[in-house]
Tab-separated table of C-alpha atoms in Angstrom:
chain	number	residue	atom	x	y	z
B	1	UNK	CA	37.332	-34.808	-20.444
B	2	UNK	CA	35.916	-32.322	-23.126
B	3	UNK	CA	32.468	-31.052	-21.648
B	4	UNK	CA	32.453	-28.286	-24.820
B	5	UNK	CA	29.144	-30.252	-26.071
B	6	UNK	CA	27.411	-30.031	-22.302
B	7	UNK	CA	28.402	-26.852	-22.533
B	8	UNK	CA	26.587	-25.894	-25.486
B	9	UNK	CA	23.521	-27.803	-24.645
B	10	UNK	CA	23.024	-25.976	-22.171
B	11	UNK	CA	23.461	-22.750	-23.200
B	12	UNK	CA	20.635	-23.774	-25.923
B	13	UNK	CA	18.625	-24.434	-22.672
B	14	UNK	CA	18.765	-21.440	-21.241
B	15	UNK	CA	18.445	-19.641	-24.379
B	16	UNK	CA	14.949	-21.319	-24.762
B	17	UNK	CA	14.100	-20.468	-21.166
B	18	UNK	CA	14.970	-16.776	-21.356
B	19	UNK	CA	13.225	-16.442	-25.122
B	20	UNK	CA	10.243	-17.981	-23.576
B	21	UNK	CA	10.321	-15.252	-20.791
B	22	UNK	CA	10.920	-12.229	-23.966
B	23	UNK	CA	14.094	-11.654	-22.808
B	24	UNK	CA	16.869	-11.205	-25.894
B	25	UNK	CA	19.363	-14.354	-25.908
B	26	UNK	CA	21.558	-15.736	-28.077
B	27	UNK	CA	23.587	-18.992	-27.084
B	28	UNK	CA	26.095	-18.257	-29.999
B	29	UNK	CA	27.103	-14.510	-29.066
B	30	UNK	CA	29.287	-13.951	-32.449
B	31	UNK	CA	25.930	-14.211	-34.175
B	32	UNK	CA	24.308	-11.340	-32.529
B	33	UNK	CA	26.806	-8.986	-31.984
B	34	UNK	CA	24.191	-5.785	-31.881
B	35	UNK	CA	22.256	-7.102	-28.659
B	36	UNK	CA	25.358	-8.000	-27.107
B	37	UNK	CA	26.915	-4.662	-27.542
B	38	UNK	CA	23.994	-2.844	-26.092
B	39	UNK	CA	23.816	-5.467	-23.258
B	40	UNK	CA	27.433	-4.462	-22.643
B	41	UNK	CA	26.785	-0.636	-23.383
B	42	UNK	CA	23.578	-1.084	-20.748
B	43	UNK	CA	25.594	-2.215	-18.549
B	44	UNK	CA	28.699	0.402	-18.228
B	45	UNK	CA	25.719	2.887	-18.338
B	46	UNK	CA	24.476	0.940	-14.837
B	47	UNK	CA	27.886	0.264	-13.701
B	48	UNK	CA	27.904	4.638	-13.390
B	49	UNK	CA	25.452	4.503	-10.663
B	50	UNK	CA	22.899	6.890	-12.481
B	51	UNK	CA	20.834	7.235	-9.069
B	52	UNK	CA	23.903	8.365	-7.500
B	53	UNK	CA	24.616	10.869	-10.679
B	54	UNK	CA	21.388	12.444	-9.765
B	55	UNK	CA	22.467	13.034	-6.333
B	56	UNK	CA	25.610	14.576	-7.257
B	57	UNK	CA	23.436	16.641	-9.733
B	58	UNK	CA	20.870	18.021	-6.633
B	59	UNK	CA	23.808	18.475	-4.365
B	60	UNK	CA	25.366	20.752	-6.803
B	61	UNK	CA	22.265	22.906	-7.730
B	62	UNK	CA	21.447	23.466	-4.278
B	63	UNK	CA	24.967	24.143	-2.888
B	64	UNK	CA	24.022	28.047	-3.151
B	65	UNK	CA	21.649	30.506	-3.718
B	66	UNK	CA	23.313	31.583	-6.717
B	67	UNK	CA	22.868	28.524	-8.339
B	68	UNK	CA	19.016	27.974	-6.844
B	69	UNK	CA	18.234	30.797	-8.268
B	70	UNK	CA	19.863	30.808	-11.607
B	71	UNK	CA	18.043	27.067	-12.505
B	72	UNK	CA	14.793	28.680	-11.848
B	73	UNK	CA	15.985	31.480	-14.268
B	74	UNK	CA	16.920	29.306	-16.887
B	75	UNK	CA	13.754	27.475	-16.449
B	76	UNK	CA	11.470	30.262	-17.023
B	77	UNK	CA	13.852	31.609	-20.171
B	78	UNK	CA	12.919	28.724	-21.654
B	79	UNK	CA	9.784	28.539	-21.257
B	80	UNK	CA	9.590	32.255	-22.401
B	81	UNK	CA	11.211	31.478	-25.975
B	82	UNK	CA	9.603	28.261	-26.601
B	83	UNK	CA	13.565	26.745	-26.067
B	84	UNK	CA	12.146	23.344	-24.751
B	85	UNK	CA	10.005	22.665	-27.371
B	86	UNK	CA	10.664	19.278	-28.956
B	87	UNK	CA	12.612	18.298	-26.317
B	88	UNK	CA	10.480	16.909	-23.841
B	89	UNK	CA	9.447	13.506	-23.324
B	90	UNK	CA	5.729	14.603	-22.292
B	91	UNK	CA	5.564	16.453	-25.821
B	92	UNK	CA	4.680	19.718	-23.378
B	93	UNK	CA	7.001	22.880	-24.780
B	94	UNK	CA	6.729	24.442	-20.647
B	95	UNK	CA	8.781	22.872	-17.867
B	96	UNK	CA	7.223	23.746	-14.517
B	97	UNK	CA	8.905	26.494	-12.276
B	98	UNK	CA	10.353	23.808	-9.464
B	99	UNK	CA	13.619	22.827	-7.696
B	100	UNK	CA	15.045	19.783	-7.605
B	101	UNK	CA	14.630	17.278	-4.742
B	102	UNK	CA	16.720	15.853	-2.435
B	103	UNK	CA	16.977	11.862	-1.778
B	104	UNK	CA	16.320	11.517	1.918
B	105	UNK	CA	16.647	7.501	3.442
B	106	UNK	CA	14.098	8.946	6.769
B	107	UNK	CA	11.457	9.816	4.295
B	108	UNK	CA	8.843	7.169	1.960
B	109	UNK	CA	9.842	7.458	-1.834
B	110	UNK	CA	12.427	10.437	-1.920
B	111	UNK	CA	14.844	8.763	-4.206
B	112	UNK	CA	11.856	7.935	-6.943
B	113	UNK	CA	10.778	12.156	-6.262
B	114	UNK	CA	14.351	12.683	-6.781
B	115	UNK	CA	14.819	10.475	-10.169
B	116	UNK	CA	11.525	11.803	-10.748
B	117	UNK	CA	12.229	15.770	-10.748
B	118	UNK	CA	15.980	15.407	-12.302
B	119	UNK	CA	14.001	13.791	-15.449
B	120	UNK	CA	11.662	16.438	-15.775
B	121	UNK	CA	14.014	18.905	-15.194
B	122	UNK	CA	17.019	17.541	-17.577
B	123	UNK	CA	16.678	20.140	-20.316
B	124	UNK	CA	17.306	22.962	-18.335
B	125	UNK	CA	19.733	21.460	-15.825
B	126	UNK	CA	22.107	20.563	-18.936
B	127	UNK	CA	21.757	23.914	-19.991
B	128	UNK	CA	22.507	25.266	-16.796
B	129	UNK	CA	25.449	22.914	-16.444
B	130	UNK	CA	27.021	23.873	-19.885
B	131	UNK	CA	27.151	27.356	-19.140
B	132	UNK	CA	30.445	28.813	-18.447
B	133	UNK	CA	29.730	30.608	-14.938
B	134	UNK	CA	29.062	26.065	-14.329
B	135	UNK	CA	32.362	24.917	-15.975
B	136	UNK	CA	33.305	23.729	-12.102
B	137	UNK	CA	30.217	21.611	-12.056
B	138	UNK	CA	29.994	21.019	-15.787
B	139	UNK	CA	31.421	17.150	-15.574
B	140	UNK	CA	27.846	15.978	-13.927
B	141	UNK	CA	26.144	16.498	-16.875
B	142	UNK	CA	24.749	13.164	-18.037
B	143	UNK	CA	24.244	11.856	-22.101
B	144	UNK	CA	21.238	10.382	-23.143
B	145	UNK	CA	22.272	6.665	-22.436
B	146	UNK	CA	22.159	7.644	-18.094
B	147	UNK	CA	18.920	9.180	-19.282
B	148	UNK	CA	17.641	5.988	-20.792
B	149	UNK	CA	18.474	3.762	-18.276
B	150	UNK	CA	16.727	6.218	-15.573
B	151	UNK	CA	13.855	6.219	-16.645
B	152	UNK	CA	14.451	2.330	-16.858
B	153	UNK	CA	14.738	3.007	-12.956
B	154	UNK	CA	12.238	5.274	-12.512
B	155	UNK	CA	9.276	2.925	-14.344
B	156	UNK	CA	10.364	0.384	-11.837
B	157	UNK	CA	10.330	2.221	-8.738
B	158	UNK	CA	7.282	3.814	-9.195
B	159	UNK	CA	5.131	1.037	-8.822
B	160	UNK	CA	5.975	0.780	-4.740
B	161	UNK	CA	6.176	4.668	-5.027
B	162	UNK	CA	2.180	4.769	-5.645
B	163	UNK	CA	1.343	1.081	-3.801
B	164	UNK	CA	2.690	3.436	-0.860
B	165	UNK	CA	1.325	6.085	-1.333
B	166	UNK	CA	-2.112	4.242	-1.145
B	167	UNK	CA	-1.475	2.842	2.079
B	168	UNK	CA	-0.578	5.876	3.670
B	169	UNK	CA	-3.539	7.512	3.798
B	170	UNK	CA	-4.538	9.397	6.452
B	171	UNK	CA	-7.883	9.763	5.682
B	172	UNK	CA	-9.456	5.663	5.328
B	173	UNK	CA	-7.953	2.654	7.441
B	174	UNK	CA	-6.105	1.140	4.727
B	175	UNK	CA	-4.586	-2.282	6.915
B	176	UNK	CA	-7.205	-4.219	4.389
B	177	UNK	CA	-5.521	-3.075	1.380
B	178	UNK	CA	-1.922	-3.825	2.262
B	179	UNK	CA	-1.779	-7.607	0.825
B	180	UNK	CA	-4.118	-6.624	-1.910
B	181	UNK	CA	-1.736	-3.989	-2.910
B	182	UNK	CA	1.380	-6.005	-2.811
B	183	UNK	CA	0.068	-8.576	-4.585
B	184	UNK	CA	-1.052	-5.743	-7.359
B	185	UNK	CA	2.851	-4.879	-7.055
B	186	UNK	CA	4.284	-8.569	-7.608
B	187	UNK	CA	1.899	-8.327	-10.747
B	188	UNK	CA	4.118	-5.467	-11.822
B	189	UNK	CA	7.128	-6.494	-11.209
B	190	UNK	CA	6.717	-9.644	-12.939
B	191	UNK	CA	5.716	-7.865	-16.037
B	192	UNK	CA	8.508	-5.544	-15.757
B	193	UNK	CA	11.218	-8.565	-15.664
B	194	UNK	CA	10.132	-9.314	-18.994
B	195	UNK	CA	9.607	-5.573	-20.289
B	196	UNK	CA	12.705	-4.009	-19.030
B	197	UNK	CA	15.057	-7.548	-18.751
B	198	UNK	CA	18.151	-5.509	-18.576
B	199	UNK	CA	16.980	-5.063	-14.912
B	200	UNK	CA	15.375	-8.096	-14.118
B	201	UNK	CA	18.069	-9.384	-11.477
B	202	UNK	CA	16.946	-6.301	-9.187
B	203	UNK	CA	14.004	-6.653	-9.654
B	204	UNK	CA	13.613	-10.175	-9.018
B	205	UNK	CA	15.542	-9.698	-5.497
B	206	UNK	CA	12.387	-6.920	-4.609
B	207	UNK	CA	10.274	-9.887	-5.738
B	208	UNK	CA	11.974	-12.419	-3.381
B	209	UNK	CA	11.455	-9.694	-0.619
B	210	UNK	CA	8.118	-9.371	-1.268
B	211	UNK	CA	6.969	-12.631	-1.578
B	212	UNK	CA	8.216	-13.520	1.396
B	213	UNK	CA	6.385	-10.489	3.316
B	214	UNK	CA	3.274	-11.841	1.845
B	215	UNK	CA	3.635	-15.086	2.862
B	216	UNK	CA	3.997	-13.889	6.337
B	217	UNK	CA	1.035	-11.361	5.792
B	218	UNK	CA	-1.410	-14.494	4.940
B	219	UNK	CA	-0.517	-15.761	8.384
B	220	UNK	CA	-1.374	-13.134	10.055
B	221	UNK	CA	-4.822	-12.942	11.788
B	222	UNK	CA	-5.446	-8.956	11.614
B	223	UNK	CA	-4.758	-9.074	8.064
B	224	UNK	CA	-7.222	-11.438	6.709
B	225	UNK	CA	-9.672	-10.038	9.576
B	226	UNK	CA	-9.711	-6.777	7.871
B	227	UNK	CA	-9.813	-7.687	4.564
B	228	UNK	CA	-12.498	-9.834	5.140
B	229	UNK	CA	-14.516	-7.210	7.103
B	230	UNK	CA	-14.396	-4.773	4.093
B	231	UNK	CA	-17.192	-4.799	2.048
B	232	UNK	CA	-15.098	-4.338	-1.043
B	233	UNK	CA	-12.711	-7.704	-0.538
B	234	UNK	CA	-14.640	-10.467	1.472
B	235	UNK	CA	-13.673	-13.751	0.981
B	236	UNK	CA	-13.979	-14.001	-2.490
B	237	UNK	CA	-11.075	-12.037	-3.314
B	238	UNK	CA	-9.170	-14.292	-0.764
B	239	UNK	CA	-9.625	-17.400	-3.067
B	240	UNK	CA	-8.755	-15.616	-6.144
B	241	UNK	CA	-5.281	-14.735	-4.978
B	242	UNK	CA	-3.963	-16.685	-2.025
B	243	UNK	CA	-3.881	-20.369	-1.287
B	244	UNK	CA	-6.876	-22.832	-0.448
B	245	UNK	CA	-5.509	-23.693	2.887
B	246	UNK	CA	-5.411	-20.185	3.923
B	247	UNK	CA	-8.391	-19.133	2.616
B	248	UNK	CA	-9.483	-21.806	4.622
B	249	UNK	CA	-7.420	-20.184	7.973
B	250	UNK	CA	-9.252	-16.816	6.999
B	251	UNK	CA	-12.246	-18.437	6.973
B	252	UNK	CA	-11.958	-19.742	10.369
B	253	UNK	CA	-10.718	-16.544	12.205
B	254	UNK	CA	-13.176	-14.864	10.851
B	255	UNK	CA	-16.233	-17.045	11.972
B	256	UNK	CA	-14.081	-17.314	15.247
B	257	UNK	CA	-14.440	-13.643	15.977
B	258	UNK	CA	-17.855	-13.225	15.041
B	259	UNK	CA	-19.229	-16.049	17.312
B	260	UNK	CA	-17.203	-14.442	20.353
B	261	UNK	CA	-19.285	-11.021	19.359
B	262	UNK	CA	-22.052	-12.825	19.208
B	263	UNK	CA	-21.786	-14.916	22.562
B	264	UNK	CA	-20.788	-11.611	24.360
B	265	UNK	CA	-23.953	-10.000	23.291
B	266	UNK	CA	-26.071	-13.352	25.067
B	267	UNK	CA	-24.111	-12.441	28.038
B	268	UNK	CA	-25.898	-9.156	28.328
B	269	UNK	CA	-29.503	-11.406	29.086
B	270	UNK	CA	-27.405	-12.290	32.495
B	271	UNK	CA	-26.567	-8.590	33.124
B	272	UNK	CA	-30.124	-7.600	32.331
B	273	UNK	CA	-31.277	-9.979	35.363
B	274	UNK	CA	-28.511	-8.432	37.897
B	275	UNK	CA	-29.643	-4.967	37.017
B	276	UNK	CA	-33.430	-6.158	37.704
B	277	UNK	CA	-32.088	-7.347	40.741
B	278	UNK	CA	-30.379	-4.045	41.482
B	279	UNK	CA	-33.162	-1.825	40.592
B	280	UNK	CA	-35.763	-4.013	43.383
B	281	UNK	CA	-32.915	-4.081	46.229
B	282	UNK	CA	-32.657	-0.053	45.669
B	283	UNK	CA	-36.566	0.701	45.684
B	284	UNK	CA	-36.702	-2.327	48.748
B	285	UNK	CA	-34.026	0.295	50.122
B	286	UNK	CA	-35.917	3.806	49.208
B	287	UNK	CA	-39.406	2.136	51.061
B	288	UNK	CA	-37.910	1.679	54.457
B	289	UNK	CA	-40.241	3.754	56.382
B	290	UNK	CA	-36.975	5.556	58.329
B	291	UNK	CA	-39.684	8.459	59.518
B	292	UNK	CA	-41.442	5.951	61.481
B	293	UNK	CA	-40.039	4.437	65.047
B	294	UNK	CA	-40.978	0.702	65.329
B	295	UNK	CA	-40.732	1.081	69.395
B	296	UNK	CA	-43.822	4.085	69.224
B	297	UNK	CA	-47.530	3.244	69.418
B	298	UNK	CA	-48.783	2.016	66.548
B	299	UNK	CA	-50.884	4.819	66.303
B	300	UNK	CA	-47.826	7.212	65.667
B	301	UNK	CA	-48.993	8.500	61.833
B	302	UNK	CA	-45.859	7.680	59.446
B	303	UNK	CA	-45.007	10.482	57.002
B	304	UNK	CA	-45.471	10.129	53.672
B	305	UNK	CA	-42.775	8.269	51.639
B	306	UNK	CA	-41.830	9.459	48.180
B	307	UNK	CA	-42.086	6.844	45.822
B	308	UNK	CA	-38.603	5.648	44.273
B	309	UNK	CA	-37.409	6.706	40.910
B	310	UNK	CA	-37.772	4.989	38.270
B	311	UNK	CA	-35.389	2.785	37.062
B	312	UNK	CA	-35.276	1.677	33.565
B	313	UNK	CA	-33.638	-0.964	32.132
B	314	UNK	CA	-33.589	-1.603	28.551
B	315	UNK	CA	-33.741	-4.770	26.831
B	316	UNK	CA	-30.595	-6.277	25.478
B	317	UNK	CA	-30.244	-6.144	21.560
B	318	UNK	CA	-29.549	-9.908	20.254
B	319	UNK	CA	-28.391	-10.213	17.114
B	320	UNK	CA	-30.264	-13.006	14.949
B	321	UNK	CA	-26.966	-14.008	12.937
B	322	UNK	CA	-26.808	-17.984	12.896
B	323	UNK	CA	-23.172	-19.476	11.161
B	324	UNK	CA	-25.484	-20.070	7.858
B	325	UNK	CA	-25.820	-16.456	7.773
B	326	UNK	CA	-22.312	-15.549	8.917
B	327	UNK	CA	-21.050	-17.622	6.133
B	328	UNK	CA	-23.024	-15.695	3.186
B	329	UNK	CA	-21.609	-12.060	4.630
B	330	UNK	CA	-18.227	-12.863	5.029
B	331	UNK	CA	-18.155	-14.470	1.434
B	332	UNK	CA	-18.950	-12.206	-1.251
B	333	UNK	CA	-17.709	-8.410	-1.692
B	334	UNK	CA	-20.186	-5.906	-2.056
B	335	UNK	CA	-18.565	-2.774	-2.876
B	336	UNK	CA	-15.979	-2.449	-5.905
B	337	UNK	CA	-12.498	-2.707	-4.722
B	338	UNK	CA	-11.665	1.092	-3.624
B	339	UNK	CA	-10.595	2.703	-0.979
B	340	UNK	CA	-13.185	4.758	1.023
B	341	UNK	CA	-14.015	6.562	4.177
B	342	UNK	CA	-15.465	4.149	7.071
B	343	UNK	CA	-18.580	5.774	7.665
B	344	UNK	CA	-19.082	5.073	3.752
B	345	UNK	CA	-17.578	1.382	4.229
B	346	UNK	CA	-20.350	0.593	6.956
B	347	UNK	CA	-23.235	2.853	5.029
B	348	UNK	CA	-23.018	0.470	1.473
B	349	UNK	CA	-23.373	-2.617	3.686
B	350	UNK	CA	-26.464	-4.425	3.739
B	351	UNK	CA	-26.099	-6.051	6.753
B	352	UNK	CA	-28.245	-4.957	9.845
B	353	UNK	CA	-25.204	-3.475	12.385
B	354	UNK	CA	-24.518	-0.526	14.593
B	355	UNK	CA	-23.360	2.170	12.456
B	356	UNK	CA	-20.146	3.646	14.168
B	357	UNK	CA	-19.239	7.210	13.347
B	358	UNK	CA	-17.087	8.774	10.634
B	359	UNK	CA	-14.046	8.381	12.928
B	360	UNK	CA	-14.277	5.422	14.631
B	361	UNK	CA	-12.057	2.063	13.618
B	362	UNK	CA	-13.948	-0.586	11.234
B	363	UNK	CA	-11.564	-2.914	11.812
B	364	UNK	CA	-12.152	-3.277	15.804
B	365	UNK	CA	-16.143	-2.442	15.439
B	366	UNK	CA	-17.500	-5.893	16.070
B	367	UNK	CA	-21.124	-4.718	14.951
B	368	UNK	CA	-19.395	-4.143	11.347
B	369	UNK	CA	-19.810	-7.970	10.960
């Protein structure tokens, strides 16, 4: 059976599918023999592992001291003679005085720093590769197609380079971000499918992986907790982005955990009445007249008792918050969506609370609510 007519149907399909998504397709290849041939050059370019050319590139330049220190020489010559003028992507004629970087797998982002520096860099490590003291080394210099298609790399793994490099800051709880950030970084991603399609398989896999981490992450109770908590995200940005039902789940927790802050601080009327109770048994015990024998005459004269100290109790603080009024501060967001020190967090919100200090947790202070 000839299926030659399926065939071409649907290869007119998917040509409609991936035009609609902006990426180059042409269901009759002999027509468009330019975009195939870069597809195909693309390809060989990616099929060189350009990430592990850089490696091989670092590993040389640091191998000794010698060649350390002559990069950093040919660096500043340039710079000196105005050689790198015209040939930087920036349009800046100085390259900074800097060694490369080495990709670590222990440590957050060292491949992008790595892909990162090599590309800045380039000019003067192909001159220091093409000089003849190099000629051992010189077959790791790379053309301008592995440069092309790094950078290709390097736009797409920057976005998780800087979406972790917010959340690891050591300086503002940042657990209330996390999902907000991701979700910032699927954004991204998407875009990038369409912007740099050549790549778009990889990418979608990261967006697979992440997708699935946020789905987990809206079924989590500490996340939507904190989020909610933060005067910059509330609830509102919770039904922008995620799904009625759990906005709806949010919702609960959150109205879950303020009522059991709120029905701890009633409890404290029933410790006020034991430490009443207390403070009477211990002056009832300081007034036993022990200088004083029962058995004497009752003319014996008693010495004179001190009177008990004083005792004070203070009155429990009750918060007046009813679920009408839980329900309006958990809903909208108060402070623009930034990042910002808790003491500043808890100092923009309106709501009456106990203000914790600069280095206590937001995200456990109940009184934040």
């Amino acid at each position: 059976m000839d299926n030659a007519s399926n065939n071409n149907t649907l290869m007119v399909v998917i040509e409609e599918e991936l035009t609609r998504r902006d990426i180059p397709f042409d269901h009759n290849a002999s027509t468009n023999p330019v975009n195939q041939s870069a597809l195909h050059a693309y390809a060989r370019t990616l099929a060189t592992d350009p990430v592990g050319q850089c490696c091989g590139i670092v590993s040389a330049c640091h191998s000794s001291g010698q060649h350390r220190h002559r990069l950093q020489a040919v660096i500043q010559e340039g710079n000196s003679n105005g050689f790198w003028r015209g040939k930087l992507f920036d349009g800046k004629t100085m390259l900074p005085v800097v060694q490369l970087l080495r990709d670590c797998i222990t440590r957050w982002s060292s491949t992008f720093n790595m892909v990162d520096r090599v590309l800045t860099l380039n000019p003067a490590i192909q001159s220091f590769l093409l000089e003849t003291q190099n000629a051992d080394i010189s077959d790791l210099s790379i053309d301008a197609k592995d440069i092309d298609v790094l950078h290709d790399i390097h736009q797409v793994i920057e976005v998780p380079h800087v979406a972790q490099e917010l959340l690891s800051s050591e300086r503002a709880p940042t657990l209330s971000m996390a999902l907000p950030a991701y979700e910032v970084l699927k954004g991204q991603w998407t875009q990038l499918q369409s912007t740099i399609w050549e790549l778009s398989h990889y990418i979608g896999v990261g967006l697979d992986k992440l997708q699935q981490y946020i789905n987990e992450g809206r079924k989590t109770r500490i996340y939507a907790l904190s989020m909610i908590i933060n005067p910059s995200i509330k609830l509102e940005w919770l039904k922008e982005h995620w799904e009625a039902e759990d906005v709806e789940n949010a919702r609960e927790w959150i109205l879950q955990a303020m009522t059991s802050f709120l029905s701890q601080q009633v409890l404290t009327n029933s410790t006020a009445i034991a430490s009443r109770s207390l403070s009477a048994g211990f002056g009832r015990m300081n007034n036993l007249k022990v200088t004083v024998r029962c058995s004497a005459s009752s003319t014996s004269t008693a010495s004179t008792v001190p009177p008990p100290p004083t005792i004070i109790i203070s009155e429990p603080v009750i918060h007046s918050l009813t679920l009408e009024t839980m329900e309006e501060r958990i809903r909208k967001p108060i402070l623009p969506l930034l990042p910002a020190q808790p003491a500043q967090l808890v100092a923009n919100n309106s709501a009456p609370s106990t203000i914790p200090n600069a280095e206590s947790d937001i995200y456990t202070c109940a009184p934040c609510f």
